[in-house]
């Protein structure tokens, strides 16, 4: 009976090896194409189905020889799991290879997303934190500039008010001065109008031209004409020219 059992195992071994090679080629094609058709569950179920079909004649032989199978149960279990050289049977080797290959292919894909997701979240949060800090710094700079601008505007307004006050004071002083000077000139005008033209003409010939212009300008024409007639011709000529220019001076300034 032992001689009949050995040829059956030898005949089953090439079938298992051939089917394992087919599964390996199919798995390589599936991985290269990325279709995902040959998953771990599909390959394992197909492998068990094929092994069950091929091991059916072996079970019939064992039923025909119960004495031999009962005498050596440990040997049958050992033959099922180990070959003659002490290695695992091709059935278990191919099954483990398919399981390990499927798990090795699926594990990087399943572990890659959870590892990358925290990194992306940390980078996003860091970017948002940096952007928020930039906005806060910019807001602080704007507030500082606004404060400085408001302080500068306040100082400028205060300076303008001070200058306006000084201008008012200067205008008042000039007005008072002009009033006093005008009062003096009018007093002189009255004096020279009441003098004789001959005596007034002698004084006018020796008087400085700016003062003479102010006095004659304030005098009445009827009082100034006799005095000019008694003055020296050159002095009267210069006085007339300066009076004419003085009348045009305001228009020229405007």
Tab-separated table of C-alpha atoms in Angstrom, residues 142-251:
chain	number	residue	atom	x	y	z
A	142	UNK	CA	-0.620	99.987	10.903
A	143	UNK	CA	-1.833	100.951	14.373
A	144	UNK	CA	1.605	102.344	15.199
A	145	UNK	CA	1.683	104.365	11.974
A	146	UNK	CA	-1.825	105.678	12.604
A	147	UNK	CA	-0.818	106.728	16.108
A	148	UNK	CA	2.288	108.508	14.828
A	149	UNK	CA	0.293	110.177	12.051
A	150	UNK	CA	-2.365	111.374	14.482
A	151	UNK	CA	0.318	112.734	16.806
A	152	UNK	CA	2.031	114.512	13.902
A	153	UNK	CA	-1.242	116.015	12.708
A	154	UNK	CA	-1.961	117.234	16.220
A	155	UNK	CA	1.449	118.909	16.442
A	156	UNK	CA	0.998	120.498	13.010
A	157	UNK	CA	-2.436	121.830	13.967
A	158	UNK	CA	-1.017	123.243	17.171
A	159	UNK	CA	1.804	124.867	15.220
A	160	UNK	CA	-0.655	126.390	12.764
A	161	UNK	CA	-2.704	127.805	15.612
A	162	UNK	CA	0.439	129.310	17.144
A	163	UNK	CA	1.425	130.891	13.825
A	164	UNK	CA	-2.065	132.282	13.372
A	165	UNK	CA	-1.884	133.831	16.818
A	166	UNK	CA	1.509	135.355	15.995
A	167	UNK	CA	0.164	136.692	12.716
A	168	UNK	CA	-2.747	138.288	14.519
A	169	UNK	CA	-0.397	139.886	16.995
A	170	UNK	CA	1.879	141.193	14.228
A	171	UNK	CA	-1.084	142.564	12.301
A	172	UNK	CA	-2.287	144.356	15.409
A	173	UNK	CA	1.163	145.826	16.015
A	174	UNK	CA	1.476	146.945	12.409
A	175	UNK	CA	-1.949	148.495	12.541
A	176	UNK	CA	-1.062	150.378	15.686
A	177	UNK	CA	2.237	151.507	14.181
A	178	UNK	CA	0.603	152.655	10.964
A	179	UNK	CA	-2.025	154.523	12.905
A	180	UNK	CA	0.651	156.279	14.914
A	181	UNK	CA	2.684	157.120	11.823
A	182	UNK	CA	-0.393	158.318	10.023
A	183	UNK	CA	-1.258	160.499	12.964
A	184	UNK	CA	2.236	162.002	12.866
A	185	UNK	CA	2.070	162.674	9.119
A	186	UNK	CA	-1.353	164.280	9.418
A	187	UNK	CA	-0.030	166.497	12.166
A	188	UNK	CA	2.853	167.576	9.912
A	189	UNK	CA	0.445	168.126	7.029
A	190	UNK	CA	-1.640	170.514	9.096
A	191	UNK	CA	1.501	172.390	10.113
A	192	UNK	CA	2.761	172.840	6.556
A	193	UNK	CA	-0.682	173.729	5.222
A	194	UNK	CA	-0.903	176.572	7.717
A	195	UNK	CA	2.585	177.913	6.841
A	196	UNK	CA	3.276	180.378	4.077
A	197	UNK	CA	4.058	178.662	0.751
A	198	UNK	CA	7.483	180.312	0.529
A	199	UNK	CA	8.558	179.104	3.981
A	200	UNK	CA	7.165	175.627	3.421
A	201	UNK	CA	8.947	175.402	0.042
A	202	UNK	CA	12.335	176.068	1.658
A	203	UNK	CA	11.756	173.242	4.127
A	204	UNK	CA	10.566	170.874	1.400
A	205	UNK	CA	13.736	171.512	-0.589
A	206	UNK	CA	15.812	170.121	2.338
A	207	UNK	CA	13.461	167.319	3.469
A	208	UNK	CA	14.135	163.628	2.706
A	209	UNK	CA	12.144	162.402	-0.258
A	210	UNK	CA	10.286	159.497	1.515
A	211	UNK	CA	8.999	161.807	4.256
A	212	UNK	CA	8.241	164.545	1.745
A	213	UNK	CA	6.179	162.103	-0.294
A	214	UNK	CA	4.083	161.124	2.717
A	215	UNK	CA	3.471	164.770	3.665
A	216	UNK	CA	2.585	166.000	0.180
A	217	UNK	CA	0.414	162.901	-0.433
A	218	UNK	CA	-1.717	163.759	2.595
A	219	UNK	CA	-1.994	167.491	1.727
A	220	UNK	CA	-4.875	168.984	-0.191
A	221	UNK	CA	-4.133	169.959	-3.797
A	222	UNK	CA	-5.018	173.580	-3.147
A	223	UNK	CA	-2.502	173.764	-0.322
A	224	UNK	CA	0.270	171.769	-2.067
A	225	UNK	CA	0.254	173.701	-5.378
A	226	UNK	CA	1.548	177.070	-4.017
A	227	UNK	CA	4.314	175.289	-2.114
A	228	UNK	CA	5.464	173.357	-5.208
A	229	UNK	CA	5.535	176.631	-7.136
A	230	UNK	CA	7.984	178.101	-4.648
A	231	UNK	CA	10.279	175.040	-4.595
A	232	UNK	CA	13.359	174.696	-6.802
A	233	UNK	CA	12.492	173.417	-10.269
A	234	UNK	CA	14.601	170.210	-9.974
A	235	UNK	CA	13.245	169.365	-6.549
A	236	UNK	CA	9.679	169.970	-7.698
A	237	UNK	CA	10.344	167.759	-10.744
A	238	UNK	CA	11.693	164.859	-8.644
A	239	UNK	CA	8.782	165.155	-6.233
A	240	UNK	CA	6.282	165.050	-9.081
A	241	UNK	CA	7.874	161.924	-10.586
A	242	UNK	CA	7.943	160.084	-7.237
A	243	UNK	CA	4.321	161.007	-6.564
A	244	UNK	CA	3.306	159.606	-9.952
A	245	UNK	CA	5.217	156.373	-9.311
A	246	UNK	CA	3.741	156.095	-5.833
A	247	UNK	CA	0.238	156.244	-7.273
A	248	UNK	CA	1.040	153.340	-9.618
A	249	UNK	CA	2.857	151.233	-7.031
A	250	UNK	CA	-0.200	149.444	-5.548
A	251	UNK	CA	-1.418	148.421	-9.014
